[in-house]
Short mmCIF file of C-alpha atoms in Angstrom, two decimals:
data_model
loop_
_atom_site.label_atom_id
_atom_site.label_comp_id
_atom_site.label_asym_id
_atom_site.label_seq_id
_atom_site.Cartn_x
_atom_site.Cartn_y
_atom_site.Cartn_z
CA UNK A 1 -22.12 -19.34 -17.49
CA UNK A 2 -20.66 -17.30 -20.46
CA UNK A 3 -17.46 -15.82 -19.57
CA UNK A 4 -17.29 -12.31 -19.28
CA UNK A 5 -15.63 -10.17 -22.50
CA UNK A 6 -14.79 -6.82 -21.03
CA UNK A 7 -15.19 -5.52 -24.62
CA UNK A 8 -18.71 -5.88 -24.82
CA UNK A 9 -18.98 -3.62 -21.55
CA UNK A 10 -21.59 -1.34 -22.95
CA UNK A 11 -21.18 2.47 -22.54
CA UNK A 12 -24.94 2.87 -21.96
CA UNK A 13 -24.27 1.30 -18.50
CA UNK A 14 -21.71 3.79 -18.23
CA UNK A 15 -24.40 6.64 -18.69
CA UNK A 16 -26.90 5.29 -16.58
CA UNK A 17 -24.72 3.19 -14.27
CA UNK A 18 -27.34 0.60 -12.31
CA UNK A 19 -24.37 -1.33 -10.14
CA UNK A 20 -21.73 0.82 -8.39
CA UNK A 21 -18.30 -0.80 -6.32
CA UNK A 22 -17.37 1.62 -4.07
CA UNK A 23 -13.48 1.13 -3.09
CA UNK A 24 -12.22 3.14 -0.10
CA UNK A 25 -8.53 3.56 1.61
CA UNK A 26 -7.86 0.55 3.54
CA UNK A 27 -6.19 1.80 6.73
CA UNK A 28 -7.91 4.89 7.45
CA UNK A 29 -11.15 5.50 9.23
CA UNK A 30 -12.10 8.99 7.67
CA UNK A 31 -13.58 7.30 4.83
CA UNK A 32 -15.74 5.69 6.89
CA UNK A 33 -18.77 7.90 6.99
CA UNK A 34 -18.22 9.30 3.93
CA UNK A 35 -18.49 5.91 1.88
CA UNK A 36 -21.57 4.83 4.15
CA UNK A 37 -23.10 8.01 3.53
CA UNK A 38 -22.48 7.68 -0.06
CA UNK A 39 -23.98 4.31 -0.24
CA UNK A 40 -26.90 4.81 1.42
CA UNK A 41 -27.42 7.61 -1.57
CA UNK A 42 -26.57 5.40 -4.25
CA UNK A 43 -29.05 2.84 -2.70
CA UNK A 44 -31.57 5.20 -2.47
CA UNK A 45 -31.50 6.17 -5.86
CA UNK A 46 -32.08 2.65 -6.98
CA UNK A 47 -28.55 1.74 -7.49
CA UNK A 48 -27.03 -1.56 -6.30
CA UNK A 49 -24.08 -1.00 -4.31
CA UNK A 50 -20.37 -3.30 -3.73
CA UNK A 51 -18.13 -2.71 -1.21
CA UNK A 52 -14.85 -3.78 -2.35
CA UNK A 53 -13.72 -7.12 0.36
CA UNK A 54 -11.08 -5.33 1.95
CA UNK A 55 -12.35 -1.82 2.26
CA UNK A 56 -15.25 -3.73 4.24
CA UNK A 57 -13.28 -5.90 6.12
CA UNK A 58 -11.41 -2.60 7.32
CA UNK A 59 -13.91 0.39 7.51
CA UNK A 60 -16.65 -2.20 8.37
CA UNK A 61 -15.00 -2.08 11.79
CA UNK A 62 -16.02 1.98 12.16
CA UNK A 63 -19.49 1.83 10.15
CA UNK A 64 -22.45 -1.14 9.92
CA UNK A 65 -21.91 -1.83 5.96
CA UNK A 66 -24.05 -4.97 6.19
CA UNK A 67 -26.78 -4.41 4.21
CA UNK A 68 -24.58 -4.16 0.64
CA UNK A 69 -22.94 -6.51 -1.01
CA UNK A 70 -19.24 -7.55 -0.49
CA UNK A 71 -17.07 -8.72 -3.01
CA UNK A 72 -13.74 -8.84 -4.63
CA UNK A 73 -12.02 -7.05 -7.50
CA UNK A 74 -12.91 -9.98 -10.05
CA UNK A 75 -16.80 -9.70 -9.00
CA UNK A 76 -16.53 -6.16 -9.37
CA UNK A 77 -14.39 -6.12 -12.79
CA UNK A 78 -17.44 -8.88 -14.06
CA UNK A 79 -20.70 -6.85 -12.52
CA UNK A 80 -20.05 -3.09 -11.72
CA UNK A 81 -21.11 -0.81 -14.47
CA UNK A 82 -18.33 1.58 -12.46
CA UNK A 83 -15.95 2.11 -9.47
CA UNK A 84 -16.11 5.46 -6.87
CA UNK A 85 -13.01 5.29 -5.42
CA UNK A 86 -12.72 7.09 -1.89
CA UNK A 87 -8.73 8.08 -0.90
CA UNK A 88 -5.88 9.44 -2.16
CA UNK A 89 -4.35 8.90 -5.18
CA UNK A 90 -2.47 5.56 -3.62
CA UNK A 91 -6.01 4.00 -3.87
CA UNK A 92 -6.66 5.02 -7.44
CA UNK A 93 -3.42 3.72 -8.51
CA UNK A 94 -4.57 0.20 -6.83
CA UNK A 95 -7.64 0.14 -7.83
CA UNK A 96 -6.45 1.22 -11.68
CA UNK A 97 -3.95 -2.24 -11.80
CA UNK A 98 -6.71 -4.55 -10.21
CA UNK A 99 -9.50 -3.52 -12.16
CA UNK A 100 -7.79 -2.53 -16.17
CA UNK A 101 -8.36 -5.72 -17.78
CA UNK A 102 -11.94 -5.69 -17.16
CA UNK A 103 -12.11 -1.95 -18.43
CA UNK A 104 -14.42 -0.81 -15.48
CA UNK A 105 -14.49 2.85 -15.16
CA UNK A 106 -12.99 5.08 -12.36
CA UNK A 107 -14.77 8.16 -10.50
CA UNK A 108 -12.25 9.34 -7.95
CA UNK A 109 -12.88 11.28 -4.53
CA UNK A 110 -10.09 13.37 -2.74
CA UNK A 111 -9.85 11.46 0.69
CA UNK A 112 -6.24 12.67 0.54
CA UNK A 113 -3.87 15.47 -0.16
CA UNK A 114 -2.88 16.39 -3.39
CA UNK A 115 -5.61 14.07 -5.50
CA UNK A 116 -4.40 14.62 -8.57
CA UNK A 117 -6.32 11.41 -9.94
CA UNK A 118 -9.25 11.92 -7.73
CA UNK A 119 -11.56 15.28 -8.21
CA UNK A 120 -14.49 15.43 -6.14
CA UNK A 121 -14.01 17.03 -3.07
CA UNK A 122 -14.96 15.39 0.00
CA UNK A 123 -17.75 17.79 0.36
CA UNK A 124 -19.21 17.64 -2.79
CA UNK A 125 -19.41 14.11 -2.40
CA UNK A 126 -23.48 13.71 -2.93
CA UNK A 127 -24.12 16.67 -5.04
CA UNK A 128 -22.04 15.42 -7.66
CA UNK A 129 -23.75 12.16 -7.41
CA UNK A 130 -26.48 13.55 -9.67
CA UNK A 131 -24.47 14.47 -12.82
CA UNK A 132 -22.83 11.01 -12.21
CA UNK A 133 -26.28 9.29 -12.12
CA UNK A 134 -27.46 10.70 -14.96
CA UNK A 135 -24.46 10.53 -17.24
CA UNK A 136 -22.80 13.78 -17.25
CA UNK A 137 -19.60 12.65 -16.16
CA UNK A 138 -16.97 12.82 -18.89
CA UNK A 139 -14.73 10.07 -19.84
CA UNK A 140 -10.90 10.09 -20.56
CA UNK A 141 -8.69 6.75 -21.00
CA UNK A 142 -5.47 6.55 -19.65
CA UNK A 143 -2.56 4.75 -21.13
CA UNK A 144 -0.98 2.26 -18.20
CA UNK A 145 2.59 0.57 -18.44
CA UNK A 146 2.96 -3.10 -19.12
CA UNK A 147 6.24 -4.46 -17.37
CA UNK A 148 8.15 -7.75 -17.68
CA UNK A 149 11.10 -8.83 -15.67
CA UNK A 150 13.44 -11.70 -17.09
CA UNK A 151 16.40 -13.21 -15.45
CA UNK A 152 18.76 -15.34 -17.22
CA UNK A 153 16.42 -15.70 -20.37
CA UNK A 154 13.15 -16.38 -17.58
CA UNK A 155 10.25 -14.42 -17.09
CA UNK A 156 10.02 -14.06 -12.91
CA UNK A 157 7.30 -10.91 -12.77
CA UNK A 158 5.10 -9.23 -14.55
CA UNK A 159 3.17 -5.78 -13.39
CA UNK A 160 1.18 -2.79 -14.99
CA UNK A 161 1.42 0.58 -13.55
CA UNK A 162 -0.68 3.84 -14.27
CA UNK A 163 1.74 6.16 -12.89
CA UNK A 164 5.50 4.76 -13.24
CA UNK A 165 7.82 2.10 -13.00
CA UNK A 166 10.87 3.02 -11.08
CA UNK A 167 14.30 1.27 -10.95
CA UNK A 168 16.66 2.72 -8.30
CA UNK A 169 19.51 1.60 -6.26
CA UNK A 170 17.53 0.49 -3.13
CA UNK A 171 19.12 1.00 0.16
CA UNK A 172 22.22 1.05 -0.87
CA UNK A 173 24.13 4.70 -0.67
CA UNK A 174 25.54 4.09 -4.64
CA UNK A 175 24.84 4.45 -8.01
CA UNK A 176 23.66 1.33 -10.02
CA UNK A 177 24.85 1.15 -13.52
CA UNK A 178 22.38 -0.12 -16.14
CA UNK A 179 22.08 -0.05 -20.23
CA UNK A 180 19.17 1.36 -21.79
CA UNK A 181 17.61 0.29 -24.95
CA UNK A 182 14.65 1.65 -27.04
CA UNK A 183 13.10 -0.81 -29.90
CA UNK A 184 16.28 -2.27 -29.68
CA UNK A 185 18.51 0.52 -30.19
CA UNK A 186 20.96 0.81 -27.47
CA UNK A 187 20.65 4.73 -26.31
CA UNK A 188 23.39 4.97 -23.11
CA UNK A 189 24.64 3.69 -20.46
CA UNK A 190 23.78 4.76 -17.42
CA UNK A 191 25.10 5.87 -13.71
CA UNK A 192 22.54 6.94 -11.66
CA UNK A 193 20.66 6.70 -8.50
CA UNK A 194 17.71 5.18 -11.09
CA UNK A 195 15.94 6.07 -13.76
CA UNK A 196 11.97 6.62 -13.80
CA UNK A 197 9.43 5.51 -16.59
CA UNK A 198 6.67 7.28 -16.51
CA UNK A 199 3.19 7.99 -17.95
CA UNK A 200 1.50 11.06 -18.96
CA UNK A 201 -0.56 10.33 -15.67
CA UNK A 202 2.46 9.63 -13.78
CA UNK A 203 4.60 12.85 -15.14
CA UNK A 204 2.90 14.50 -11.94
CA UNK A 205 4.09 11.92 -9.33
CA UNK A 206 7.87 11.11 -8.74
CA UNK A 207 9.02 12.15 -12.44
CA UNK A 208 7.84 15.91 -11.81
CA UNK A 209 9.53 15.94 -8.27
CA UNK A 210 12.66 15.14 -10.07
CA UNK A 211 12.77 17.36 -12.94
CA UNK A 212 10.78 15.77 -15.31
CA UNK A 213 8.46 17.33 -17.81
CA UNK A 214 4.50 17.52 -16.46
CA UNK A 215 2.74 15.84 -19.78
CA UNK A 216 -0.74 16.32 -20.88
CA UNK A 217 -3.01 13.37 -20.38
CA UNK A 218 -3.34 12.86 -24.38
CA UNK A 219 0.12 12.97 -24.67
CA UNK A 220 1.27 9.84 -26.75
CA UNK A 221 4.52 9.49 -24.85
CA UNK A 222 6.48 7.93 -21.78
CA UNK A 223 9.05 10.01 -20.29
CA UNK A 224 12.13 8.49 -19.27
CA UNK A 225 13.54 10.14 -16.16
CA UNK A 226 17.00 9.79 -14.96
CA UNK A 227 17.23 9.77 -10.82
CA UNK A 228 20.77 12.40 -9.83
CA UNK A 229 22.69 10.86 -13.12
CA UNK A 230 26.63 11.07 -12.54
CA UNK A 231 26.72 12.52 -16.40
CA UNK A 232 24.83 15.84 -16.39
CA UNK A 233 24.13 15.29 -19.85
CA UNK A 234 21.89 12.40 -19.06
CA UNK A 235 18.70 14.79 -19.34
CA UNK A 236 14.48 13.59 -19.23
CA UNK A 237 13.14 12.34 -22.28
CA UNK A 238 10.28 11.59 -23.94
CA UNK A 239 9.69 8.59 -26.69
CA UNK A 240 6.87 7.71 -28.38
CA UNK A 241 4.05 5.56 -26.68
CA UNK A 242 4.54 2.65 -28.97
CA UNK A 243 8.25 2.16 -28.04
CA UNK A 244 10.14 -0.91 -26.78
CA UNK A 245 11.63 -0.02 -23.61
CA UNK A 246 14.37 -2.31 -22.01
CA UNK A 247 16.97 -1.36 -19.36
CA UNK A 248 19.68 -3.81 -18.26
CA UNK A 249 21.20 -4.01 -15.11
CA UNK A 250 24.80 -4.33 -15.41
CA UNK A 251 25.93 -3.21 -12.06
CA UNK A 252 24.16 -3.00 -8.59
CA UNK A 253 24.31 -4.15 -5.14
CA UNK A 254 20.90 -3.68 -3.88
CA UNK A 255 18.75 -2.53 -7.19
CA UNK A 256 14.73 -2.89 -7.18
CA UNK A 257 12.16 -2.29 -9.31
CA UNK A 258 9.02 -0.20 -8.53
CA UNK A 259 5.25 -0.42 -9.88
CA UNK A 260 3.63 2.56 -8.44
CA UNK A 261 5.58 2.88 -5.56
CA UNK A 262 3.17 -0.15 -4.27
CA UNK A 263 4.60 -3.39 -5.67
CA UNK A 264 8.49 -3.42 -5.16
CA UNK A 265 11.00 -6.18 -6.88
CA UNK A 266 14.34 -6.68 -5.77
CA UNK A 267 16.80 -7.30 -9.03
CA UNK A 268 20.42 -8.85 -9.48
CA UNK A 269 23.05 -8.24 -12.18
CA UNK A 270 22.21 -9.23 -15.42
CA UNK A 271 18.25 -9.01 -15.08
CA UNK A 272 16.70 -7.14 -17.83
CA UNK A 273 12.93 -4.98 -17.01
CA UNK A 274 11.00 -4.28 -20.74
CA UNK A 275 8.22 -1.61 -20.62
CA UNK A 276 5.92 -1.51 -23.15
CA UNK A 277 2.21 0.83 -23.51
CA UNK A 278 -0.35 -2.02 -22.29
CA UNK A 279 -3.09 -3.21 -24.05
CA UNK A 280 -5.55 -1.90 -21.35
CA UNK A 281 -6.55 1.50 -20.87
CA UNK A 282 -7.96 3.17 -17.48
CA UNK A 283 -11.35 5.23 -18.28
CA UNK A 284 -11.68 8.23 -15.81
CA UNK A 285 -14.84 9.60 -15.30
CA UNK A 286 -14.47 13.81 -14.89
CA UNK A 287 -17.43 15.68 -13.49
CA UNK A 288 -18.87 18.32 -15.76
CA UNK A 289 -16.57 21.58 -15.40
CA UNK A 290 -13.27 19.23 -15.45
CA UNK A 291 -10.23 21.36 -16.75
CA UNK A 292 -6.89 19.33 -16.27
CA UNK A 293 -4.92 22.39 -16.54
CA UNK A 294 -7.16 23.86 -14.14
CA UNK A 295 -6.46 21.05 -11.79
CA UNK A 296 -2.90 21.40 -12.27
CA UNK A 297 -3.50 25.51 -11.44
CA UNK A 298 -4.64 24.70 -8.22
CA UNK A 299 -2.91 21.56 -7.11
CA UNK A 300 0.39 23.08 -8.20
CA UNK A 301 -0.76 26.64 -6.88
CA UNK A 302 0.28 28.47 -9.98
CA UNK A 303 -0.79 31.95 -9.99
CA UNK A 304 -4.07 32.58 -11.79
CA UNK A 305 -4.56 35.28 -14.58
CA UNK A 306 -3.97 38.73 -13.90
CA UNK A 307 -6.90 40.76 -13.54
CA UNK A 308 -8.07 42.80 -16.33
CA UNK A 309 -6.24 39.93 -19.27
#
């Protein structure tokens, strides 16, 4: 069998998508009828359906998903024209890492709270199907963060993240000290409770709730995000998306390293995590109408024109 080049996905299939994977949140049981629901649709519209292995193996518990086709994220990376994902924005952010290498694209429904990632309401579930069916859905790529983390010269993890990559004291009640470095440069050094590297997705996660800038999608930048600093001049910045990032850990009791907020590493003195912009890109699907600011508007309840302007 020729091995599958996720370059040579074709964005025909992405018009008129023939294979779906729908992905739902793993521990809860509200999805349930909403993804069988959906599926049944899909299936009726001549569209062959996967049910990502684990979202079965959970919400097949509530709902009878026999009839579709179970598989894993390396089936669904090689076959699915696209992904609906049904949660919160926790899901998306999984389901971004597992499937970016094989450039599958992302339609996201608010199972949630905020959904900042994910913009079909719940109830317009079905009646959005249509648009998506008949390739009307607008695409967007979003830049994801390649880490590395090296102790004592050796690689010991690698991760991506579409959001951020956090490094913070852990447990402990006191500041870590760490050196930061940009293409090499050394920038500061730095007493903090952590710093966060962040996305243009991610500027509306953790980097937002502590200060940071909110950054357009198309935004060629990462914002670098320092967590209570003990210098008050150690303000949020933002460097170019092709920069070298490296921060150094030269003092900590109990430091870690976050992907996500999902996939946690605990570090010692002396290791070293470099961020870089990954090769792969995430391609969101938007239904028609899709305004990011307007998203922001309401997410962020910000007041909405005065009447008569």
């Amino acid at each position: 069998m020729q091995e599958f080049d996720p370059m040579n996905r074709s964005f025909a299939s992405i018009r008129n998508p023939r294979t779906i994977a729908l992905v739902g949140k793993y521990h809860s049981m509200e999805i349930a009828e909403s993804l069988r629901r959906l599926a049944e649709y899909l299936y009726e519209r001549g569209v062959s359906v996967f049910i990502e292995r684990e979202t079965s193996e959970h919400i097949g518990k509530k709902v009878d998903l026999s009839r579709w086709v179970t598989c894993g994220f390396n089936d669904i990376g090689a076959h699915a024209d696209l992904a609906i994902v049904l949660g919160g924005d926790g899901t998306m952010l999984n389901a971004a890492r597992r499937l970016a290498r094989y450039c599958v694209p992302l339609v996201g429904v608010n199972q949630g709270r905020l959904g900042f990632m994910t913009d079909i309401a719940r109830d317009d579930l079905l009646t959005c199907m249509d648009d998506l069916l008949d390739g009307r859905f607008a695409q967007e790529n979003r830049m994801l963060l390649a880490a590395e983390v090296t102790r004592d010269g050796k690689e010991i993890a690698e991760n991506l993240a579409l959001n951020d990559v956090v490094v913070d004291k852990g447990a402990i009640g006191r500041m870590i000290e760490f050196e930061l470095f940009i293409d090499g440069e050394f920038i500061y050094n730095l007493r903090s409770d952590g710093l966060i590297v962040s996305t243009p997705t991610g500027s509306t996660a953790y980097s937002m709730s502590a200060g940071g800038p909110i950054l357009h999608p198309t935004t060629a930048g990462i914002a670098l995000v320092p967590l209570c600093p003990h210098a008050l001049s150690n303000r949020p910045i933002i460097v170019n998306d092709s920069a070298d990032i490296e921060l150094r850990i030269a003092n900590a009791d109990d430091a870690r390293v976050h992907f996500d907020g999902q996939v946690t590493l605990d570090l010692q003195r002396g290791d070293c995590v470099r961020l870089r912009r990954s090769e792969h890109a995430i391609c969101f699907l938007h239904p028609p109408g899709y305004s990011y600011f307007a998203m922001l508007r309401q997410k962020l309840q910000w007041s909405e024109r005065p009447k008569g302007t």
